[in-house]
Amino acid sequence: MKTSRRKFLKNTVTTMAGIGLASALPNVVSGKAHPLSPNDKLVVGLIGCKNMGNANLKDFLKQPNVECAALCDIDDEWLNLRAKEVADATGVKPKLYKDFRNLIENKDLDAIIVGTPDHWHCLPLVYACEAGKDVYVEKPLANTIGECNIMLKAARKYNRVVQVGQQQRSGKHWKTAMDYIQFGNLGKIRRIKIWCNFNYGGGQLAIPDEPVPEGIDYEMWLGPAPKRPFNRHRFHGTWRLFWDYGGGLMTDWGVHLLDMGIWAMNLTNSPKSVMSIGGIFGSAGHSLETPDTQTVLYEFDNFSIVWEHNGGIQTGPYGRNYGLAFIGTNGTLIADRNNWEVLAEDAGEGKKRTAIVPPQVSDNLDHINHVANFIECVKTRQKPAADIEIGRQAALYAHLGNIAFRTGHKIIWSEEKSKIINDNQANKLVTPAYRKPWQLPKI
Ligand SMILES: NC(=O)c1ccc[n+]([C@@H]2O[C@H](COP(=O)([O-])OP(=O)(O)OC[C@H]3O[C@@H](n4cnc5c(N)ncnc54)[C@H](O)[C@@H]3O)[C@@H](O)[C@H]2O)c1
């Protein structure tokens, strides 16, 4: 379908107006016997306070009628600092916890924000759902596919609203890019190329293990992950480069960017197969287990998705260190968090096969809109923009990329059987073994 730029923008405006109307639709997630009404105060608690959890909380506190009544962290330094910041900003002193299970028992809380590392998403979310709390959980939904499946079941069983921190789903310029692609302006999409080059993905020069610093409950930080000596590079922030806690750039950025491919193509299935190659090729002597150099091929019937990342550098194709190129027969749409644009193919005689679209710039409100969307959905009981099923699908794609890399095999995932059907070795990476006393929940 061909759409002129003016018609496209007009259609987009109409679509956006439609989003507002959607809030009048019947509820899709049933909730408490007495759900919050639009003007009721929402009381939230945060688990994992240092970085993204805190960024989330700040945007919650910018919304009307939101109070933070509880904070939990295993590190006294960050717990106390955030407690002071919340009290100074709001005048309310939050209750402080070092064990998230006690925070979840707090009956004053309506919703929980989970801002812990990836290996610590599953249990807090499941326990919070069981306790009747709605959850804003950071991405990737979990550190394994098996945990993601359990979390989805828990959210549905207990009728909870769960927003996953894939805030691009609430980004206006991402929505207009998706509309542009879905209107067919690019012709047939043959390939989606995704790339992601960040210095942090190459780790830092290795440092020795050390005694656990005072004020840190390291046992609680490890939780269900294997016991290991304390090392700062496996801890705050840099845990992402170690398999026990994260999946490197593939899952850290992969879920954000793969999700845009999934959205554009309306993918509800898994890829036909997944292959991956790579290694630690540019970061000798650094602390990391996840590859600094990785390529993943996702096979579909009549197009493919190609993921590439390079940790340790920050330059990339089309002058962008990360992004997506939706390559169609008429043109290529290139997008990142700043803007999207279209490069049109030549049609001969000085004509183009589609209109060139100059950069369509982001309003940079993705994150705050994502938080506002969650709060609205808690009240209306609708599914939020990055409902848990969306988070689970993006995490599935990213984890399959890592499993294909770690086994070196082409793998085939079956949604019906919920397993990799052609490789027993790969299947062992689907569901983690939890270290006692922690147990993978049964839903
Ligand atoms: N949506 C985004 O754009 C975005 C950006 C950055 C990070 N994230 C996600 O946010 C999550 C946290 O990442 P980060 O960069 O903030 O990590 P971080 O290491 O900086 O912070 C994690 C915090 O969780 C605490 N913590 C760990 N285990 C805990 C436990 N059992 N109980 C209570 N607190 C515990 C840590 O002490 C620390 O304060 C990750 O899942 C990450 O992928 C999302």
Short mmCIF file of C-alpha atoms and ligand atoms in Angstrom, two decimals:
data_model
loop_
_atom_site.label_atom_id
_atom_site.label_comp_id
_atom_site.label_asym_id
_atom_site.label_seq_id
_atom_site.Cartn_x
_atom_site.Cartn_y
_atom_site.Cartn_z
CA MET A 1 0.00 0.00 0.00
CA LYS A 2 1.33 3.42 -0.92
CA THR A 3 0.67 6.28 1.47
CA SER A 4 1.76 9.86 0.95
CA ARG A 5 3.69 11.44 3.80
CA ARG A 6 0.82 13.81 4.58
CA LYS A 7 -1.70 10.96 4.59
CA PHE A 8 0.65 8.87 6.71
CA LEU A 9 1.03 11.60 9.33
CA LYS A 10 -2.74 12.20 9.29
CA ASN A 11 -3.35 8.49 9.80
CA THR A 12 -0.84 8.46 12.60
CA VAL A 13 -2.58 11.28 14.41
CA THR A 14 -5.87 9.39 14.06
CA THR A 15 -4.23 6.27 15.43
CA MET A 16 -2.86 8.20 18.41
CA ALA A 17 -6.29 9.63 19.12
CA GLY A 18 -7.51 6.04 19.02
CA ILE A 19 -5.15 5.13 21.81
CA GLY A 20 -6.92 7.58 24.10
CA LEU A 21 -10.26 6.06 23.21
CA ALA A 22 -9.04 2.61 24.13
CA SER A 23 -9.20 3.48 27.82
CA ALA A 24 -12.99 3.40 27.53
CA LEU A 25 -12.89 -0.29 26.57
CA PRO A 26 -13.84 -3.00 29.09
CA ASN A 27 -11.17 -4.23 31.51
CA VAL A 28 -9.00 -7.10 30.38
CA VAL A 29 -7.12 -7.84 33.60
CA SER A 30 -9.40 -8.39 36.58
CA GLY A 31 -7.89 -7.28 39.85
CA LYS A 32 -8.63 -6.59 43.49
CA ALA A 33 -12.21 -6.68 44.70
CA HIS A 34 -11.94 -2.90 45.09
CA PRO A 35 -9.51 -1.67 42.45
CA LEU A 36 -8.12 1.83 42.74
CA SER A 37 -10.31 4.51 41.25
CA PRO A 38 -8.73 7.18 39.01
CA ASN A 39 -8.16 9.65 41.86
CA ASP A 40 -6.96 7.15 44.46
CA LYS A 41 -3.39 7.33 45.69
CA LEU A 42 -1.09 4.60 44.37
CA VAL A 43 1.36 3.37 46.99
CA VAL A 44 4.50 1.76 45.58
CA GLY A 45 7.54 -0.06 46.94
CA LEU A 46 10.88 -0.46 45.17
CA ILE A 47 13.13 -3.54 45.27
CA GLY A 48 16.65 -2.78 43.96
CA CYS A 49 17.43 0.91 44.46
CA LYS A 50 20.76 1.79 42.88
CA ASN A 51 20.33 2.60 39.20
CA MET A 52 17.33 1.77 37.02
CA GLY A 53 15.05 1.01 39.95
CA ASN A 54 15.73 4.55 41.15
CA ALA A 55 15.19 6.01 37.66
CA ASN A 56 11.83 4.24 37.57
CA LEU A 57 10.86 5.46 41.02
CA LYS A 58 11.69 9.05 40.11
CA ASP A 59 9.27 8.92 37.17
CA PHE A 60 6.62 7.29 39.38
CA LEU A 61 6.95 10.16 41.86
CA LYS A 62 6.45 12.71 39.06
CA GLN A 63 2.93 11.33 38.53
CA PRO A 64 -0.01 12.70 40.54
CA ASN A 65 -1.11 10.74 43.64
CA VAL A 66 1.84 8.38 43.88
CA GLU A 67 3.61 7.68 47.17
CA CYS A 68 6.69 5.57 47.83
CA ALA A 69 6.15 3.79 51.16
CA ALA A 70 8.90 1.15 51.01
CA LEU A 71 12.41 0.55 49.69
CA CYS A 72 14.47 -2.63 49.71
CA ASP A 73 18.13 -3.21 48.90
CA ILE A 74 20.86 -5.57 50.04
CA ASP A 75 23.36 -2.69 50.08
CA ASP A 76 23.01 -0.27 53.03
CA GLU A 77 24.78 2.51 51.17
CA TRP A 78 22.24 2.66 48.34
CA LEU A 79 19.27 1.87 50.56
CA ASN A 80 20.04 4.74 52.93
CA LEU A 81 20.88 7.21 50.17
CA ARG A 82 17.64 6.51 48.29
CA ALA A 83 15.64 6.63 51.54
CA LYS A 84 16.98 10.12 52.22
CA GLU A 85 16.28 11.24 48.65
CA VAL A 86 12.67 10.00 48.79
CA ALA A 87 12.07 11.61 52.19
CA ASP A 88 13.60 14.91 51.01
CA ALA A 89 11.59 14.94 47.78
CA THR A 90 8.22 13.80 49.12
CA GLY A 91 8.21 14.34 52.88
CA VAL A 92 7.34 10.65 53.37
CA LYS A 93 9.93 8.40 55.03
CA PRO A 94 9.75 5.00 53.34
CA LYS A 95 10.00 1.80 55.40
CA LEU A 96 13.32 0.12 54.70
CA TYR A 97 13.93 -3.57 54.04
CA LYS A 98 16.92 -5.78 53.24
CA ASP A 99 14.77 -8.84 52.45
CA PHE A 100 12.31 -8.26 49.59
CA ARG A 101 9.91 -10.86 50.98
CA ASN A 102 9.20 -8.59 53.94
CA LEU A 103 8.57 -5.61 51.65
CA ILE A 104 6.09 -7.65 49.62
CA GLU A 105 4.19 -8.48 52.84
CA ASN A 106 3.63 -4.75 53.47
CA LYS A 107 -0.15 -4.40 53.11
CA ASP A 108 0.05 -0.68 52.33
CA LEU A 109 1.61 -1.32 48.92
CA ASP A 110 -0.48 -1.48 45.74
CA ALA A 111 2.39 -1.99 43.32
CA ILE A 112 6.00 -3.09 43.36
CA ILE A 113 8.86 -1.91 41.15
CA VAL A 114 11.50 -4.59 40.56
CA GLY A 115 14.86 -2.96 39.75
CA THR A 116 17.18 -5.82 40.70
CA PRO A 117 19.66 -7.55 38.34
CA ASP A 118 18.10 -10.00 35.87
CA HIS A 119 18.69 -13.15 37.98
CA TRP A 120 16.54 -11.54 40.68
CA HIS A 121 13.39 -10.70 38.67
CA CYS A 122 11.50 -13.98 38.84
CA LEU A 123 10.98 -14.59 42.55
CA PRO A 124 10.10 -10.99 43.52
CA LEU A 125 7.59 -10.81 40.65
CA VAL A 126 5.96 -14.15 41.43
CA TYR A 127 5.73 -13.42 45.17
CA ALA A 128 4.35 -9.94 44.46
CA CYS A 129 1.69 -11.39 42.14
CA GLU A 130 0.76 -13.97 44.78
CA ALA A 131 0.40 -11.14 47.29
CA GLY A 132 -2.01 -9.29 44.97
CA LYS A 133 0.37 -6.49 43.97
CA ASP A 134 0.75 -5.16 40.45
CA VAL A 135 4.33 -5.07 39.17
CA TYR A 136 6.57 -2.82 37.09
CA VAL A 137 9.49 -5.16 36.39
CA GLU A 138 12.68 -4.27 34.61
CA LYS A 139 13.75 -5.90 31.38
CA PRO A 140 14.78 -8.48 30.30
CA LEU A 141 11.81 -10.15 31.96
CA ALA A 142 14.19 -12.72 33.47
CA ASN A 143 17.60 -14.29 33.00
CA THR A 144 16.19 -17.49 31.45
CA ILE A 145 13.26 -18.55 29.27
CA GLY A 146 12.04 -20.97 31.96
CA GLU A 147 11.72 -18.18 34.52
CA CYS A 148 9.90 -15.97 31.99
CA ASN A 149 7.32 -18.72 31.43
CA ILE A 150 6.69 -19.07 35.16
CA MET A 151 6.34 -15.31 35.57
CA LEU A 152 3.79 -15.08 32.76
CA LYS A 153 1.75 -17.87 34.36
CA ALA A 154 1.88 -16.16 37.75
CA ALA A 155 0.76 -12.79 36.36
CA ARG A 156 -2.19 -14.40 34.61
CA LYS A 157 -3.14 -16.71 37.47
CA TYR A 158 -3.29 -13.85 39.97
CA ASN A 159 -4.74 -11.33 37.47
CA ARG A 160 -1.99 -8.81 37.96
CA VAL A 161 -1.07 -5.85 35.76
CA VAL A 162 2.59 -6.27 34.82
CA GLN A 163 4.51 -3.68 32.84
CA VAL A 164 7.97 -4.74 31.64
CA GLY A 165 10.57 -1.94 31.41
CA GLN A 166 10.68 -1.97 27.61
CA GLN A 167 9.81 1.73 27.51
CA GLN A 168 10.20 2.03 23.74
CA ARG A 169 6.70 0.49 23.58
CA SER A 170 5.45 3.83 25.00
CA GLY A 171 7.56 5.98 22.67
CA LYS A 172 5.63 8.17 20.23
CA HIS A 173 8.32 8.20 17.53
CA TRP A 174 8.60 4.41 17.74
CA LYS A 175 4.82 4.19 17.23
CA THR A 176 4.93 6.41 14.14
CA ALA A 177 7.82 4.31 12.76
CA MET A 178 5.77 1.14 13.32
CA ASP A 179 2.75 2.71 11.61
CA TYR A 180 4.89 3.81 8.67
CA ILE A 181 6.27 0.27 8.21
CA GLN A 182 2.90 -1.40 8.71
CA PHE A 183 1.28 0.87 6.11
CA GLY A 184 3.59 -0.84 3.60
CA ASN A 185 5.60 2.20 2.53
CA LEU A 186 8.86 0.26 2.49
CA GLY A 187 7.40 -2.44 0.25
CA LYS A 188 8.22 -5.97 1.29
CA ILE A 189 10.44 -6.14 4.38
CA ARG A 190 13.15 -8.66 3.58
CA ARG A 191 15.54 -8.14 6.44
CA ILE A 192 15.68 -6.37 9.79
CA LYS A 193 19.24 -5.56 10.72
CA ILE A 194 19.82 -4.70 14.37
CA TRP A 195 23.14 -3.58 15.80
CA CYS A 196 24.37 -2.52 19.18
CA ASN A 197 27.89 -1.29 19.91
CA PHE A 198 28.61 -0.09 23.43
CA ASN A 199 31.91 0.28 25.28
CA TYR A 200 30.51 -1.29 28.43
CA GLY A 201 29.88 -4.57 26.58
CA GLY A 202 33.66 -5.17 26.51
CA GLY A 203 34.00 -5.11 30.30
CA GLN A 204 36.86 -3.57 32.25
CA LEU A 205 40.39 -4.78 33.09
CA ALA A 206 40.00 -7.69 35.49
CA ILE A 207 40.51 -7.07 39.22
CA PRO A 208 41.02 -9.63 42.03
CA ASP A 209 38.28 -10.98 44.29
CA GLU A 210 38.02 -9.29 47.69
CA PRO A 211 36.21 -9.69 51.01
CA VAL A 212 32.56 -8.64 50.94
CA PRO A 213 32.42 -4.91 51.83
CA GLU A 214 30.57 -3.92 54.97
CA GLY A 215 26.87 -3.18 54.67
CA ILE A 216 26.32 -5.59 51.76
CA ASP A 217 24.29 -8.79 52.11
CA TYR A 218 26.15 -10.60 49.34
CA GLU A 219 24.41 -13.91 50.00
CA MET A 220 21.10 -12.17 49.27
CA TRP A 221 22.57 -10.51 46.17
CA LEU A 222 23.61 -13.94 44.81
CA GLY A 223 20.26 -15.47 45.78
CA PRO A 224 19.46 -18.41 43.50
CA ALA A 225 22.72 -17.98 41.52
CA PRO A 226 25.77 -20.18 42.29
CA LYS A 227 27.99 -19.26 45.24
CA ARG A 228 31.14 -17.33 44.17
CA PRO A 229 33.72 -15.12 45.86
CA PHE A 230 32.93 -11.40 45.86
CA ASN A 231 34.33 -9.40 42.94
CA ARG A 232 33.24 -5.84 42.16
CA HIS A 233 33.13 -6.63 38.45
CA ARG A 234 30.52 -9.31 39.02
CA PHE A 235 28.48 -6.95 41.20
CA HIS A 236 26.67 -3.58 40.80
CA GLY A 237 26.16 -2.67 37.15
CA THR A 238 28.75 -4.99 35.60
CA TRP A 239 26.94 -8.23 36.62
CA ARG A 240 25.35 -8.01 33.11
CA LEU A 241 28.46 -9.52 31.53
CA PHE A 242 28.25 -12.79 33.54
CA TRP A 243 25.88 -15.63 32.64
CA ASP A 244 24.70 -16.30 36.20
CA TYR A 245 23.12 -12.84 36.42
CA GLY A 246 22.68 -11.49 32.87
CA GLY A 247 23.13 -12.15 29.17
CA GLY A 248 25.47 -9.38 27.96
CA LEU A 249 24.48 -6.91 25.26
CA MET A 250 22.31 -9.61 23.65
CA THR A 251 19.73 -9.47 26.43
CA ASP A 252 20.51 -6.04 27.90
CA TRP A 253 19.83 -4.12 24.68
CA GLY A 254 18.54 -7.07 22.69
CA VAL A 255 15.12 -7.05 24.30
CA HIS A 256 14.63 -3.33 23.58
CA LEU A 257 15.67 -3.56 19.93
CA LEU A 258 14.42 -7.03 18.97
CA ASP A 259 11.08 -5.94 20.40
CA MET A 260 10.84 -3.24 17.73
CA GLY A 261 11.31 -5.89 15.02
CA ILE A 262 8.70 -8.08 16.70
CA TRP A 263 6.30 -5.12 16.88
CA ALA A 264 6.85 -3.97 13.29
CA MET A 265 6.28 -7.44 11.88
CA ASN A 266 3.41 -8.30 14.29
CA LEU A 267 5.28 -11.44 15.29
CA THR A 268 3.38 -13.65 17.69
CA ASN A 269 5.43 -16.76 16.96
CA SER A 270 9.03 -17.71 17.61
CA PRO A 271 11.61 -17.75 14.79
CA LYS A 272 11.88 -20.96 12.71
CA SER A 273 15.49 -21.35 13.81
CA VAL A 274 18.25 -19.39 15.54
CA MET A 275 22.02 -19.50 14.87
CA SER A 276 24.82 -17.50 16.45
CA ILE A 277 28.59 -17.07 16.28
CA GLY A 278 31.00 -14.80 18.11
CA GLY A 279 33.32 -14.71 21.09
CA ILE A 280 35.42 -12.47 23.31
CA PHE A 281 37.59 -11.11 20.51
CA GLY A 282 38.37 -7.53 21.54
CA SER A 283 38.55 -7.53 25.34
CA ALA A 284 41.49 -9.70 26.42
CA GLY A 285 42.23 -9.44 30.13
CA HIS A 286 38.82 -7.93 30.90
CA SER A 287 36.19 -9.24 33.30
CA LEU A 288 33.39 -10.76 31.24
CA GLU A 289 31.89 -14.08 30.19
CA THR A 290 29.36 -12.89 27.61
CA PRO A 291 30.71 -12.37 24.06
CA ASP A 292 31.91 -8.90 23.14
CA THR A 293 31.37 -9.86 19.49
CA GLN A 294 28.19 -11.69 18.51
CA THR A 295 26.03 -12.24 15.44
CA VAL A 296 22.65 -13.95 15.59
CA LEU A 297 20.52 -15.06 12.64
CA TYR A 298 16.77 -15.41 13.21
CA GLU A 299 15.04 -17.33 10.43
CA PHE A 300 11.44 -16.63 9.35
CA ASP A 301 9.50 -17.77 6.29
CA ASN A 302 10.20 -14.82 4.01
CA PHE A 303 12.48 -12.46 5.88
CA SER A 304 15.25 -12.63 8.45
CA ILE A 305 16.37 -10.71 11.50
CA VAL A 306 20.10 -10.26 11.96
CA TRP A 307 21.51 -9.11 15.31
CA GLU A 308 25.09 -7.91 15.68
CA HIS A 309 26.84 -6.45 18.68
CA ASN A 310 30.37 -5.26 19.40
CA GLY A 311 31.20 -4.48 23.01
CA GLY A 312 34.15 -2.13 23.56
CA ILE A 313 33.41 0.24 20.66
CA GLN A 314 30.79 2.93 20.08
CA THR A 315 30.54 3.45 16.31
CA GLY A 316 28.21 1.69 13.91
CA PRO A 317 26.31 1.62 10.62
CA TYR A 318 24.44 4.75 9.38
CA GLY A 319 26.46 6.81 11.88
CA ARG A 320 24.65 5.24 14.83
CA ASN A 321 26.24 3.03 17.49
CA TYR A 322 22.98 1.10 17.89
CA GLY A 323 19.75 0.91 15.94
CA LEU A 324 17.56 -0.96 13.52
CA ALA A 325 17.39 -0.93 9.72
CA PHE A 326 14.10 -2.21 8.32
CA ILE A 327 15.19 -3.11 4.80
CA GLY A 328 12.31 -3.16 2.33
CA THR A 329 12.10 -3.40 -1.43
CA ASN A 330 11.29 0.34 -1.69
CA GLY A 331 13.48 1.78 1.01
CA THR A 332 15.14 1.33 4.39
CA LEU A 333 13.82 2.80 7.62
CA ILE A 334 16.53 3.43 10.18
CA ALA A 335 15.60 3.99 13.80
CA ASP A 336 17.10 4.54 17.21
CA ARG A 337 15.94 6.27 20.39
CA ASN A 338 16.67 9.70 18.94
CA ASN A 339 14.81 9.54 15.63
CA TRP A 340 13.83 7.52 12.56
CA GLU A 341 14.27 8.29 8.88
CA VAL A 342 13.76 6.63 5.52
CA LEU A 343 16.35 6.19 2.79
CA ALA A 344 14.48 5.52 -0.46
CA GLU A 345 15.71 3.27 -3.27
CA ASP A 346 16.10 4.70 -6.78
CA ALA A 347 13.32 3.91 -9.25
CA GLY A 348 15.24 5.33 -12.27
CA GLU A 349 14.55 8.56 -14.18
CA GLY A 350 15.33 10.59 -11.06
CA LYS A 351 12.43 9.04 -9.15
CA LYS A 352 12.39 7.18 -5.86
CA ARG A 353 10.46 4.01 -5.01
CA THR A 354 9.06 5.64 -1.88
CA ALA A 355 9.27 9.06 -0.26
CA ILE A 356 12.44 10.03 1.55
CA VAL A 357 11.44 10.76 5.14
CA PRO A 358 13.75 13.14 7.00
CA PRO A 359 14.54 12.38 10.67
CA GLN A 360 11.38 12.13 12.81
CA VAL A 361 12.64 13.15 16.21
CA SER A 362 11.75 11.53 19.55
CA ASP A 363 10.12 13.66 22.27
CA ASN A 364 12.26 11.70 24.79
CA LEU A 365 9.20 10.93 26.88
CA ASP A 366 9.23 7.14 26.35
CA HIS A 367 10.07 6.31 29.94
CA ILE A 368 7.77 8.68 31.77
CA ASN A 369 4.93 7.74 29.41
CA HIS A 370 5.64 4.06 30.11
CA VAL A 371 5.33 4.64 33.86
CA ALA A 372 2.15 6.70 33.37
CA ASN A 373 0.72 3.92 31.19
CA PHE A 374 1.37 1.37 33.96
CA ILE A 375 -0.36 3.54 36.57
CA GLU A 376 -3.35 4.06 34.29
CA CYS A 377 -3.58 0.31 33.69
CA VAL A 378 -3.37 -0.46 37.40
CA LYS A 379 -6.52 1.65 37.73
CA THR A 380 -8.35 0.52 34.59
CA ARG A 381 -7.09 -3.11 34.74
CA GLN A 382 -6.14 -2.97 31.05
CA LYS A 383 -3.05 -4.65 29.68
CA PRO A 384 -0.16 -2.15 29.63
CA ALA A 385 1.97 -1.18 26.61
CA ALA A 386 4.68 -3.73 27.44
CA ASP A 387 2.46 -6.36 29.01
CA ILE A 388 4.31 -9.37 30.42
CA GLU A 389 3.59 -11.39 27.27
CA ILE A 390 5.44 -8.77 25.18
CA GLY A 391 8.33 -8.84 27.65
CA ARG A 392 8.36 -12.61 27.58
CA GLN A 393 8.52 -12.74 23.79
CA ALA A 394 11.40 -10.26 23.49
CA ALA A 395 13.27 -12.15 26.23
CA LEU A 396 12.62 -15.45 24.43
CA TYR A 397 14.23 -14.12 21.23
CA ALA A 398 17.23 -12.69 23.08
CA HIS A 399 17.81 -15.80 25.19
CA LEU A 400 17.52 -18.07 22.13
CA GLY A 401 20.32 -15.97 20.58
CA ASN A 402 22.51 -16.61 23.62
CA ILE A 403 21.64 -20.31 23.80
CA ALA A 404 22.54 -20.73 20.11
CA PHE A 405 25.84 -18.94 20.80
CA ARG A 406 26.67 -20.96 23.92
CA THR A 407 25.99 -24.31 22.28
CA GLY A 408 27.29 -23.39 18.82
CA HIS A 409 24.23 -25.11 17.35
CA LYS A 410 21.36 -24.05 15.13
CA ILE A 411 18.40 -24.36 17.48
CA ILE A 412 14.67 -24.73 16.92
CA TRP A 413 12.27 -23.60 19.64
CA SER A 414 8.72 -24.97 19.83
CA GLU A 415 6.19 -22.73 21.57
CA GLU A 416 3.72 -25.65 21.80
CA LYS A 417 6.23 -27.92 23.52
CA SER A 418 7.91 -24.99 25.31
CA LYS A 419 11.35 -26.43 24.57
CA ILE A 420 14.17 -26.56 22.04
CA ILE A 421 13.18 -29.59 20.01
CA ASN A 422 16.42 -30.42 18.23
CA ASP A 423 19.08 -30.12 20.92
CA ASN A 424 19.09 -31.57 24.44
CA GLN A 425 22.28 -29.74 25.39
CA ALA A 426 20.67 -26.40 24.46
CA ASN A 427 17.55 -27.30 26.45
CA LYS A 428 19.59 -27.42 29.65
CA LEU A 429 20.02 -23.65 29.33
CA VAL A 430 16.27 -22.99 29.17
CA THR A 431 15.51 -23.32 32.89
CA PRO A 432 18.08 -22.56 35.60
CA ALA A 433 18.98 -24.67 38.62
CA TYR A 434 18.27 -22.54 41.68
CA ARG A 435 20.70 -22.64 44.58
CA LYS A 436 19.08 -23.69 47.86
CA PRO A 437 17.22 -22.51 49.83
CA TRP A 438 15.71 -20.69 46.83
CA GLN A 439 13.35 -22.69 44.66
CA LEU A 440 11.99 -22.02 41.23
CA PRO A 441 8.29 -21.33 41.84
CA LYS A 442 5.70 -23.83 40.64
CA ILE A 443 2.57 -22.14 39.24
N1 LIG B 1 14.70 -0.12 30.95
C1 LIG B 1 15.94 0.29 30.78
O1 LIG B 1 16.24 1.09 29.89
C2 LIG B 1 17.00 -0.21 31.71
C3 LIG B 1 18.21 0.49 31.86
C4 LIG B 1 19.14 0.00 32.78
C5 LIG B 1 18.89 -1.17 33.49
N2 LIG B 1 17.71 -1.84 33.28
C6 LIG B 1 17.42 -3.08 34.03
O2 LIG B 1 17.26 -2.76 35.40
C7 LIG B 1 17.69 -3.84 36.22
C8 LIG B 1 18.72 -3.32 37.21
O3 LIG B 1 19.84 -2.85 36.49
P1 LIG B 1 20.82 -1.75 37.13
O4 LIG B 1 21.66 -1.23 36.05
O5 LIG B 1 19.98 -0.80 37.91
O6 LIG B 1 21.67 -2.67 38.14
P2 LIG B 1 22.47 -2.18 39.44
O7 LIG B 1 23.40 -3.30 39.76
O8 LIG B 1 23.05 -0.83 39.23
O9 LIG B 1 21.34 -2.04 40.56
C9 LIG B 1 20.67 -3.16 41.06
C10 LIG B 1 20.26 -2.90 42.49
O10 LIG B 1 19.56 -4.06 42.97
C11 LIG B 1 20.04 -4.37 44.27
N3 LIG B 1 19.78 -5.78 44.57
C12 LIG B 1 20.39 -6.88 44.07
N4 LIG B 1 19.84 -8.00 44.58
C13 LIG B 1 18.87 -7.59 45.43
C14 LIG B 1 17.95 -8.27 46.25
N5 LIG B 1 17.92 -9.61 46.34
N6 LIG B 1 17.08 -7.56 47.00
C15 LIG B 1 17.11 -6.18 46.93
N7 LIG B 1 17.95 -5.49 46.17
C16 LIG B 1 18.83 -6.18 45.42
C17 LIG B 1 21.50 -4.01 44.20
O11 LIG B 1 22.09 -3.90 45.47
C18 LIG B 1 21.45 -2.69 43.43
O12 LIG B 1 21.18 -1.62 44.29
C19 LIG B 1 18.24 -4.89 35.27
O13 LIG B 1 17.29 -5.88 35.03
C20 LIG B 1 18.55 -4.10 34.00
O14 LIG B 1 18.49 -4.90 32.83
C21 LIG B 1 16.79 -1.36 32.43
#
